mmCIF file of C-alpha atoms and ligand atoms in Angstrom:
data_model
loop_
_atom_site.group_PDB
_atom_site.id
_atom_site.type_symbol
_atom_site.label_atom_id
_atom_site.label_comp_id
_atom_site.label_asym_id
_atom_site.label_seq_id
_atom_site.Cartn_x
_atom_site.Cartn_y
_atom_site.Cartn_z
ATOM 1 C CA MET A 273 -31.962 -92.647 81.538
ATOM 2 C CA SER A 274 -32.436 -95.126 78.735
ATOM 3 C CA ASN A 275 -30.148 -96.539 76.083
ATOM 4 C CA ASP A 276 -31.650 -93.994 73.686
ATOM 5 C CA SER A 277 -30.125 -91.155 75.670
ATOM 6 C CA SER A 278 -27.051 -89.467 74.221
ATOM 7 C CA LEU A 279 -23.626 -89.771 75.809
ATOM 8 C CA LYS A 280 -23.908 -86.161 76.890
ATOM 9 C CA GLU A 281 -27.250 -86.786 78.587
ATOM 10 C CA VAL A 282 -26.093 -89.803 80.553
ATOM 11 C CA ALA A 283 -22.852 -88.056 81.513
ATOM 12 C CA THR A 284 -24.553 -84.843 82.584
ATOM 13 C CA ASP A 285 -27.108 -86.838 84.557
ATOM 14 C CA ARG A 286 -24.408 -88.283 86.781
ATOM 15 C CA GLY A 287 -22.253 -85.176 87.042
ATOM 16 C CA PHE A 288 -19.615 -86.466 84.639
ATOM 17 C CA ARG A 289 -17.846 -84.403 81.969
ATOM 18 C CA ILE A 290 -17.390 -86.103 78.636
ATOM 19 C CA GLY A 291 -15.324 -84.014 76.253
ATOM 20 C CA ALA A 292 -13.771 -83.768 72.817
ATOM 21 C CA THR A 293 -11.067 -81.566 71.325
ATOM 22 C CA LEU A 294 -12.192 -79.310 68.489
ATOM 23 C CA ASN A 295 -10.771 -77.588 65.463
ATOM 24 C CA ALA A 296 -12.435 -74.413 64.248
ATOM 25 C CA GLN A 297 -12.424 -75.357 60.579
ATOM 26 C CA SER A 298 -14.538 -78.495 61.039
ATOM 27 C CA LEU A 299 -16.817 -76.627 63.391
ATOM 28 C CA ARG A 300 -17.450 -74.030 60.664
ATOM 29 C CA ASN A 301 -17.646 -76.330 57.646
ATOM 30 C CA ASP A 302 -18.886 -79.738 58.705
ATOM 31 C CA PRO A 303 -22.476 -79.875 59.994
ATOM 32 C CA SER A 304 -22.288 -83.489 61.166
ATOM 33 C CA TYR A 305 -19.147 -82.706 63.188
ATOM 34 C CA TRP A 306 -20.812 -79.666 64.714
ATOM 35 C CA LYS A 307 -23.998 -81.582 65.544
ATOM 36 C CA THR A 308 -22.089 -84.487 67.025
ATOM 37 C CA VAL A 309 -20.212 -82.182 69.353
ATOM 38 C CA ARG A 310 -23.329 -80.276 70.346
ATOM 39 C CA ASN A 311 -25.418 -83.405 71.003
ATOM 40 C CA GLU A 312 -22.872 -85.772 72.495
ATOM 41 C CA PHE A 313 -20.396 -83.798 74.624
ATOM 42 C CA ASN A 314 -20.650 -81.456 77.587
ATOM 43 C CA ALA A 315 -16.980 -80.445 77.589
ATOM 44 C CA ILE A 316 -14.572 -79.209 74.920
ATOM 45 C CA THR A 317 -10.903 -78.327 74.453
ATOM 46 C CA PRO A 318 -9.543 -76.383 71.461
ATOM 47 C CA GLU A 319 -7.190 -78.910 69.844
ATOM 48 C CA ASN A 320 -4.611 -76.423 68.542
ATOM 49 C CA ALA A 321 -6.108 -72.935 68.535
ATOM 50 C CA LEU A 322 -4.835 -71.929 71.994
ATOM 51 C CA LYS A 323 -1.277 -73.119 71.454
ATOM 52 C CA MET A 324 1.365 -70.444 71.118
ATOM 53 C CA GLY A 325 2.121 -71.133 67.446
ATOM 54 C CA PRO A 326 -1.392 -70.602 66.087
ATOM 55 C CA LEU A 327 -2.053 -67.724 68.521
ATOM 56 C CA ARG A 328 1.068 -65.677 67.851
ATOM 57 C CA PRO A 329 1.619 -64.860 64.160
ATOM 58 C CA ALA A 330 4.304 -62.331 65.186
ATOM 59 C CA ARG A 331 6.085 -61.484 68.414
ATOM 60 C CA ASN A 332 3.800 -58.598 69.286
ATOM 61 C CA THR A 333 0.532 -59.814 67.818
ATOM 62 C CA TYR A 334 -2.188 -62.337 68.578
ATOM 63 C CA ASP A 335 -4.761 -64.009 66.375
ATOM 64 C CA PHE A 336 -7.679 -65.161 68.490
ATOM 65 C CA THR A 337 -10.062 -65.904 65.599
ATOM 66 C CA ASP A 338 -10.149 -69.700 65.886
ATOM 67 C CA ALA A 339 -9.765 -69.828 69.644
ATOM 68 C CA ASP A 340 -12.662 -67.400 70.093
ATOM 69 C CA ALA A 341 -14.846 -69.413 67.701
ATOM 70 C CA ILE A 342 -14.313 -72.617 69.691
ATOM 71 C CA VAL A 343 -14.615 -71.056 73.135
ATOM 72 C CA ASP A 344 -17.766 -69.154 72.058
ATOM 73 C CA PHE A 345 -19.278 -72.392 70.732
ATOM 74 C CA GLY A 346 -18.599 -74.058 74.082
ATOM 75 C CA ARG A 347 -20.159 -71.231 76.061
ATOM 76 C CA ALA A 348 -23.170 -70.988 73.751
ATOM 77 C CA ASN A 349 -23.839 -74.683 74.367
ATOM 78 C CA ASP A 350 -23.276 -74.535 78.095
ATOM 79 C CA MET A 351 -20.158 -76.683 77.996
ATOM 80 C CA TYR A 352 -17.149 -76.944 80.265
ATOM 81 C CA VAL A 353 -14.181 -75.420 78.427
ATOM 82 C CA ARG A 354 -10.591 -76.628 78.924
ATOM 83 C CA GLY A 355 -7.836 -74.322 77.680
ATOM 84 C CA HIS A 356 -4.815 -76.055 76.147
ATOM 85 C CA THR A 357 -2.054 -74.937 76.597
ATOM 86 C CA LEU A 358 -0.163 -71.895 77.897
ATOM 87 C CA VAL A 359 3.389 -73.275 78.094
ATOM 88 C CA TRP A 360 4.747 -76.052 75.881
ATOM 89 C CA HIS A 361 7.947 -76.739 73.958
ATOM 90 C CA ASN A 362 6.132 -77.797 70.747
ATOM 91 C CA GLN A 363 4.049 -75.872 68.231
ATOM 92 C CA LEU A 364 5.916 -72.673 68.942
ATOM 93 C CA PRO A 365 5.544 -69.857 66.372
ATOM 94 C CA ASN A 366 7.796 -70.080 63.294
ATOM 95 C CA TRP A 367 9.446 -66.743 64.040
ATOM 96 C CA PHE A 368 10.521 -68.024 67.436
ATOM 97 C CA GLN A 369 13.430 -69.999 66.021
ATOM 98 C CA ALA A 370 15.164 -66.893 64.677
ATOM 99 C CA TRP A 371 14.566 -64.729 67.747
ATOM 100 C CA GLU A 372 17.768 -64.013 69.698
ATOM 101 C CA TYR A 373 16.366 -63.312 73.133
ATOM 102 C CA THR A 374 17.940 -62.924 76.519
ATOM 103 C CA ASP A 375 16.634 -65.044 79.413
ATOM 104 C CA GLU A 376 14.994 -61.955 80.833
ATOM 105 C CA GLN A 377 13.233 -61.143 77.557
ATOM 106 C CA LEU A 378 11.921 -64.686 77.317
ATOM 107 C CA GLU A 379 10.561 -64.540 80.839
ATOM 108 C CA THR A 380 8.804 -61.231 80.138
ATOM 109 C CA PHE A 381 7.433 -62.617 76.885
ATOM 110 C CA LEU A 382 5.989 -65.687 78.621
ATOM 111 C CA ARG A 383 4.495 -63.638 81.442
ATOM 112 C CA ASP A 384 2.798 -61.297 78.970
ATOM 113 C CA HIS A 385 1.560 -64.246 76.906
ATOM 114 C CA ILE A 386 -0.021 -65.927 79.926
ATOM 115 C CA HIS A 387 -1.502 -62.681 81.238
ATOM 116 C CA THR A 388 -3.001 -61.849 77.846
ATOM 117 C CA VAL A 389 -4.370 -65.278 76.943
ATOM 118 C CA ALA A 390 -5.582 -66.503 80.343
ATOM 119 C CA GLY A 391 -6.838 -62.971 81.051
ATOM 120 C CA ARG A 392 -8.840 -62.780 77.825
ATOM 121 C CA TYR A 393 -10.676 -65.987 78.652
ATOM 122 C CA ARG A 394 -11.018 -65.432 82.408
ATOM 123 C CA ALA A 395 -14.819 -65.622 82.231
ATOM 124 C CA THR A 396 -15.039 -68.307 79.556
ATOM 125 C CA VAL A 397 -12.351 -70.964 80.132
ATOM 126 C CA ASP A 398 -12.979 -73.204 83.138
ATOM 127 C CA ALA A 399 -9.653 -75.032 83.320
ATOM 128 C CA TRP A 400 -6.188 -74.448 81.856
ATOM 129 C CA ASP A 401 -3.394 -76.818 81.019
ATOM 130 C CA VAL A 402 -0.888 -74.247 82.212
ATOM 131 C CA VAL A 403 2.208 -76.338 81.529
ATOM 132 C CA ASN A 404 2.283 -79.255 79.101
ATOM 133 C CA GLU A 405 4.909 -82.021 79.072
ATOM 134 C CA ALA A 406 7.646 -80.523 81.260
ATOM 135 C CA VAL A 407 9.029 -83.951 82.116
ATOM 136 C CA ALA A 408 11.159 -85.978 79.701
ATOM 137 C CA ASP A 409 10.618 -89.686 79.107
ATOM 138 C CA ASP A 410 13.480 -90.538 81.485
ATOM 139 C CA GLY A 411 11.804 -88.584 84.270
ATOM 140 C CA THR A 412 14.163 -85.579 84.291
ATOM 141 C CA LEU A 413 13.073 -82.004 83.651
ATOM 142 C CA ARG A 414 12.708 -81.737 79.876
ATOM 143 C CA GLU A 415 15.226 -79.445 78.205
ATOM 144 C CA THR A 416 13.105 -76.736 76.661
ATOM 145 C CA VAL A 417 13.513 -73.071 75.858
ATOM 146 C CA TRP A 418 11.589 -72.319 79.056
ATOM 147 C CA ALA A 419 13.693 -74.561 81.302
ATOM 148 C CA ASP A 420 16.830 -73.270 79.649
ATOM 149 C CA ALA A 421 15.976 -69.661 80.517
ATOM 150 C CA MET A 422 14.399 -70.125 83.966
ATOM 151 C CA GLY A 423 15.149 -73.626 85.226
ATOM 152 C CA GLU A 424 12.408 -75.587 87.017
ATOM 153 C CA LYS A 425 11.050 -72.297 88.370
ATOM 154 C CA TYR A 426 9.383 -71.636 85.036
ATOM 155 C CA LEU A 427 6.577 -73.880 86.240
ATOM 156 C CA ASP A 428 6.154 -71.912 89.467
ATOM 157 C CA ARG A 429 6.033 -68.661 87.540
ATOM 158 C CA ALA A 430 3.649 -69.911 84.859
ATOM 159 C CA PHE A 431 1.098 -71.084 87.427
ATOM 160 C CA ARG A 432 1.449 -67.852 89.426
ATOM 161 C CA TRP A 433 1.048 -65.671 86.346
ATOM 162 C CA ALA A 434 -2.061 -67.600 85.320
ATOM 163 C CA SER A 435 -3.565 -67.324 88.800
ATOM 164 C CA GLU A 436 -3.053 -63.542 88.688
ATOM 165 C CA VAL A 437 -5.567 -63.172 85.853
ATOM 166 C CA THR A 438 -8.044 -66.062 86.083
ATOM 167 C CA ASP A 439 -9.975 -68.160 88.593
ATOM 168 C CA ALA A 440 -9.968 -71.151 86.231
ATOM 169 C CA THR A 441 -8.587 -74.355 87.735
ATOM 170 C CA LEU A 442 -4.942 -74.809 86.772
ATOM 171 C CA TYR A 443 -3.474 -78.131 85.590
ATOM 172 C CA TYR A 444 -0.164 -79.719 84.774
ATOM 173 C CA ASN A 445 -0.671 -82.035 81.751
ATOM 174 C CA ASP A 446 1.507 -84.873 80.407
ATOM 175 C CA TYR A 447 1.626 -88.120 78.428
ATOM 176 C CA GLY A 448 2.986 -91.554 79.313
ATOM 177 C CA ALA A 449 2.201 -90.913 82.973
ATOM 178 C CA ASP A 450 -1.288 -92.408 83.026
ATOM 179 C CA ALA A 451 -0.419 -95.458 85.123
ATOM 180 C CA VAL A 452 2.024 -95.838 87.997
ATOM 181 C CA ASN A 453 5.412 -95.844 86.270
ATOM 182 C CA GLU A 454 8.777 -94.081 86.413
ATOM 183 C CA LYS A 455 7.553 -91.024 84.573
ATOM 184 C CA SER A 456 4.452 -90.598 86.735
ATOM 185 C CA ASP A 457 6.689 -91.088 89.813
ATOM 186 C CA SER A 458 8.834 -88.151 88.648
ATOM 187 C CA ILE A 459 5.766 -86.031 87.967
ATOM 188 C CA TYR A 460 4.448 -86.932 91.403
ATOM 189 C CA THR A 461 7.661 -85.584 92.951
ATOM 190 C CA LEU A 462 7.628 -82.474 90.740
ATOM 191 C CA LEU A 463 4.037 -81.621 91.644
ATOM 192 C CA SER A 464 4.596 -82.364 95.350
ATOM 193 C CA ASN A 465 7.457 -79.855 95.257
ATOM 194 C CA LEU A 466 5.295 -77.265 93.525
ATOM 195 C CA LEU A 467 2.641 -77.704 96.212
ATOM 196 C CA GLU A 468 5.265 -77.357 98.938
ATOM 197 C CA ARG A 469 6.349 -74.085 97.369
ATOM 198 C CA ASP A 470 2.693 -72.922 97.470
ATOM 199 C CA VAL A 471 2.426 -72.789 93.710
ATOM 200 C CA PRO A 472 -1.264 -72.378 92.741
ATOM 201 C CA ILE A 473 -1.736 -75.686 90.939
ATOM 202 C CA ASP A 474 -5.127 -77.406 91.168
ATOM 203 C CA GLY A 475 -4.731 -80.579 89.207
ATOM 204 C CA ILE A 476 -3.064 -82.934 86.790
ATOM 205 C CA GLY A 477 -4.211 -83.906 83.319
ATOM 206 C CA LEU A 478 -3.408 -87.447 82.268
ATOM 207 C CA GLN A 479 -3.341 -87.346 78.472
ATOM 208 C CA CYS A 480 -4.091 -91.062 77.960
ATOM 209 C CA HIS A 481 -3.017 -91.421 74.329
ATOM 210 C CA PHE A 482 -3.074 -95.212 74.311
ATOM 211 C CA LEU A 483 -1.031 -96.024 71.223
ATOM 212 C CA GLY A 484 -0.366 -99.727 71.108
ATOM 213 C CA ASP A 485 -0.033 -99.739 74.859
ATOM 214 C CA ARG A 486 -2.930 -100.319 77.233
ATOM 215 C CA PRO A 487 -1.746 -100.113 80.847
ATOM 216 C CA ALA A 488 -3.706 -102.042 83.474
ATOM 217 C CA PRO A 489 -6.768 -99.994 84.483
ATOM 218 C CA GLU A 490 -6.015 -100.829 88.141
ATOM 219 C CA SER A 491 -2.665 -99.081 87.807
ATOM 220 C CA ILE A 492 -4.343 -96.052 86.249
ATOM 221 C CA ALA A 493 -6.829 -95.969 89.133
ATOM 222 C CA GLU A 494 -3.971 -96.230 91.640
ATOM 223 C CA ASN A 495 -2.162 -93.387 89.893
ATOM 224 C CA ILE A 496 -5.280 -91.205 89.916
ATOM 225 C CA ARG A 497 -5.717 -91.859 93.630
ATOM 226 C CA ARG A 498 -2.198 -90.927 94.616
ATOM 227 C CA PHE A 499 -2.467 -87.546 92.878
ATOM 228 C CA GLN A 500 -5.878 -86.992 94.469
ATOM 229 C CA GLU A 501 -4.322 -87.714 97.840
ATOM 230 C CA LEU A 502 -1.925 -84.833 97.205
ATOM 231 C CA GLY A 503 -5.040 -82.660 96.998
ATOM 232 C CA LEU A 504 -4.990 -82.436 93.196
ATOM 233 C CA ASP A 505 -7.914 -82.887 90.857
ATOM 234 C CA VAL A 506 -7.247 -85.480 88.153
ATOM 235 C CA GLN A 507 -8.730 -85.334 84.655
ATOM 236 C CA ILE A 508 -8.282 -87.463 81.546
ATOM 237 C CA THR A 509 -7.489 -84.869 78.933
ATOM 238 C CA GLU A 510 -6.517 -86.416 75.571
ATOM 239 C CA MET A 511 -7.756 -89.987 75.368
ATOM 240 C CA ASP A 512 -7.618 -92.155 72.270
ATOM 241 C CA VAL A 513 -7.097 -95.890 71.792
ATOM 242 C CA ALA A 514 -5.075 -97.175 68.838
ATOM 243 C CA PHE A 515 -3.265 -100.445 68.146
ATOM 244 C CA THR A 516 0.176 -101.070 66.750
ATOM 245 C CA ALA A 517 -0.204 -101.418 62.981
ATOM 246 C CA GLY A 518 0.069 -105.041 61.872
ATOM 247 C CA ASP A 519 -0.632 -106.222 65.385
ATOM 248 C CA ALA A 520 -4.239 -105.135 65.831
ATOM 249 C CA PRO A 521 -6.775 -107.743 66.955
ATOM 250 C CA ASP A 522 -9.438 -108.780 64.399
ATOM 251 C CA ASP A 523 -12.163 -107.443 66.647
ATOM 252 C CA ARG A 524 -10.320 -104.248 67.366
ATOM 253 C CA CYS A 525 -13.460 -102.133 67.680
ATOM 254 C CA GLN A 526 -14.670 -104.436 70.449
ATOM 255 C CA GLU A 527 -11.320 -104.381 72.174
ATOM 256 C CA GLN A 528 -11.177 -100.639 71.908
ATOM 257 C CA ALA A 529 -14.672 -100.493 73.418
ATOM 258 C CA ALA A 530 -13.618 -102.735 76.306
ATOM 259 C CA TYR A 531 -10.697 -100.435 77.088
ATOM 260 C CA TYR A 532 -12.806 -97.274 76.953
ATOM 261 C CA ARG A 533 -15.189 -99.031 79.334
ATOM 262 C CA ALA A 534 -12.364 -99.992 81.706
ATOM 263 C CA ILE A 535 -11.035 -96.430 81.795
ATOM 264 C CA ALA A 536 -14.508 -94.996 82.401
ATOM 265 C CA GLU A 537 -14.935 -97.501 85.246
ATOM 266 C CA ALA A 538 -11.603 -96.409 86.723
ATOM 267 C CA CYS A 539 -12.872 -92.814 86.568
ATOM 268 C CA LEU A 540 -16.148 -93.621 88.291
ATOM 269 C CA GLU A 541 -14.392 -95.690 90.931
ATOM 270 C CA THR A 542 -11.884 -92.955 91.796
ATOM 271 C CA GLY A 543 -14.162 -89.951 91.374
ATOM 272 C CA CYS A 544 -12.242 -88.607 88.378
ATOM 273 C CA ASP A 545 -15.127 -86.735 86.760
ATOM 274 C CA THR A 546 -13.724 -85.589 83.402
ATOM 275 C CA LEU A 547 -12.759 -87.629 80.346
ATOM 276 C CA VAL A 548 -11.850 -85.792 77.127
ATOM 277 C CA GLN A 549 -11.076 -87.647 73.899
ATOM 278 C CA TRP A 550 -8.501 -86.201 71.472
ATOM 279 C CA GLY A 551 -10.703 -85.352 68.489
ATOM 280 C CA VAL A 552 -14.366 -85.855 67.635
ATOM 281 C CA ASN A 553 -14.443 -88.591 65.013
ATOM 282 C CA ASP A 554 -11.813 -90.837 63.425
ATOM 283 C CA ALA A 555 -11.606 -88.777 60.217
ATOM 284 C CA ASN A 556 -9.988 -85.881 62.052
ATOM 285 C CA SER A 557 -7.883 -87.790 64.562
ATOM 286 C CA TRP A 558 -4.326 -86.494 64.843
ATOM 287 C CA LEU A 559 -3.192 -90.022 63.914
ATOM 288 C CA ARG A 560 -4.365 -89.302 60.356
ATOM 289 C CA GLN A 561 -2.495 -86.015 60.189
ATOM 290 C CA PHE A 562 1.036 -87.181 60.874
ATOM 291 C CA LYS A 563 2.594 -88.822 57.887
ATOM 292 C CA ASP A 564 4.321 -91.745 59.545
ATOM 293 C CA PHE A 565 1.557 -92.521 62.027
ATOM 294 C CA PRO A 566 -0.784 -94.566 59.815
ATOM 295 C CA GLU A 567 2.108 -96.949 59.308
ATOM 296 C CA ARG A 568 2.728 -97.210 63.026
ATOM 297 C CA TYR A 569 -0.771 -97.285 64.487
ATOM 298 C CA THR A 570 -4.343 -98.012 63.520
ATOM 299 C CA ASP A 571 -5.977 -94.688 62.775
ATOM 300 C CA ASP A 572 -9.486 -95.062 64.155
ATOM 301 C CA PRO A 573 -8.959 -94.329 67.860
ATOM 302 C CA LEU A 574 -12.141 -92.420 68.766
ATOM 303 C CA LEU A 575 -15.794 -92.897 69.764
ATOM 304 C CA PHE A 576 -17.221 -91.851 66.366
ATOM 305 C CA ASP A 577 -16.285 -93.181 62.931
ATOM 306 C CA ASP A 578 -15.469 -91.195 59.787
ATOM 307 C CA ASN A 579 -19.159 -90.419 59.254
ATOM 308 C CA CYS A 580 -19.718 -89.413 62.866
ATOM 309 C CA ASP A 581 -21.645 -92.624 63.540
ATOM 310 C CA PRO A 582 -21.194 -94.008 67.047
ATOM 311 C CA LYS A 583 -18.844 -96.984 67.420
ATOM 312 C CA PRO A 584 -18.918 -99.841 69.961
ATOM 313 C CA ALA A 585 -16.683 -97.698 72.204
ATOM 314 C CA TYR A 586 -19.400 -95.057 72.275
ATOM 315 C CA HIS A 587 -21.999 -97.589 73.434
ATOM 316 C CA ALA A 588 -19.590 -99.052 75.988
ATOM 317 C CA LEU A 589 -19.027 -95.621 77.470
ATOM 318 C CA THR A 590 -22.719 -94.749 77.493
ATOM 319 C CA ASP A 591 -23.623 -98.070 79.154
ATOM 320 C CA THR A 592 -20.895 -97.609 81.758
ATOM 321 C CA LEU A 593 -22.150 -94.148 82.621
ATOM 322 C CA ILE A 594 -25.707 -95.492 82.958
ATOM 323 C CA ASP A 595 -24.889 -98.621 84.962
ATOM 324 C CA GLY A 596 -21.403 -98.193 86.376
HETATM 325 C C1 GLA B 170 0.180 -83.952 72.865
HETATM 326 C C2 GLA B 170 -0.293 -82.524 73.088
HETATM 327 C C3 GLA B 170 -1.503 -82.203 72.314
HETATM 328 C C4 GLA B 170 -1.480 -82.791 70.926
HETATM 329 C C5 GLA B 170 -1.241 -84.254 71.030
HETATM 330 C C6 GLA B 170 -1.380 -84.985 69.733
HETATM 331 O O1 GLA B 170 -0.445 -84.862 73.604
HETATM 332 O O2 GLA B 170 -0.540 -82.225 74.425
HETATM 333 O O3 GLA B 170 -1.648 -80.816 72.233
HETATM 334 O O4 GLA B 170 -0.537 -82.147 70.146
HETATM 335 O O5 GLA B 170 0.038 -84.412 71.562
HETATM 336 O O6 GLA B 170 -1.298 -84.209 68.612
#
């Protein structure tokens, strides 16, 4: 492998998955986006298309158009496909708010949703984020519509329902739990309890949205190891690196590159074999889409710039995968 090889080539060569999250519109309309994904990544995650809101225009209907387009693109290019996400408290359908359900109706609705969605993609999605962000920032079970109706057992049921219709590997996914800290301690306990109850969970996704905060890579490695020791696979599922606005270093692209390198090294050292960044290039990062975010954080957190040209972080990652 030489320095002329693409990120995808060097990753594939050492059995590593390097991924990006995709939106169907850019895939259809933007050739440089499409080419970048095809040439540089061997793993993909639909960014929004598999969330309940976009998928469920009405209570009894589904719209798989965008999700199918992204999953089909992944399969056609021989990529690893992560499904995101079956159960979450955000991005619920608009009609949901006005629905006056009983606990039993909600449970049936969620079971049918999981059976339909995970079942549809049983041959095409390799891994699912079954439950996203069930733990609150203070480490307690987050109060959500799902927890309200079923208590903590909603996690058990969600994983069981998914395992009834797919052989994909099944993950719990969360943010702010990348290093050893109070939140990851709580998640560690939650997942240990799920395993004790024989819930079919295979792994944990560490989102790794580094917004202003860059935890010590050693602590991230230690965190990865303790979940692996539970028998869980660990993947980095939503990485990006931004700085607090007004407090960014002058050489922020270099510093960003150094942090991407450190995280890739932590992956190689621990045997974590999957790193997905949240977006493809800076122009479509979620940090540009939320109104107040550009004021809070720098908005160029990814490996490719607005024109899909590779940034220092891209070269740092490629070099690490060649030499590390
Ligand atoms: C969370 C969710 C993702 C996405 C990101 C940023 O991390 O898991 O689906 O919404 O926030 O937008």
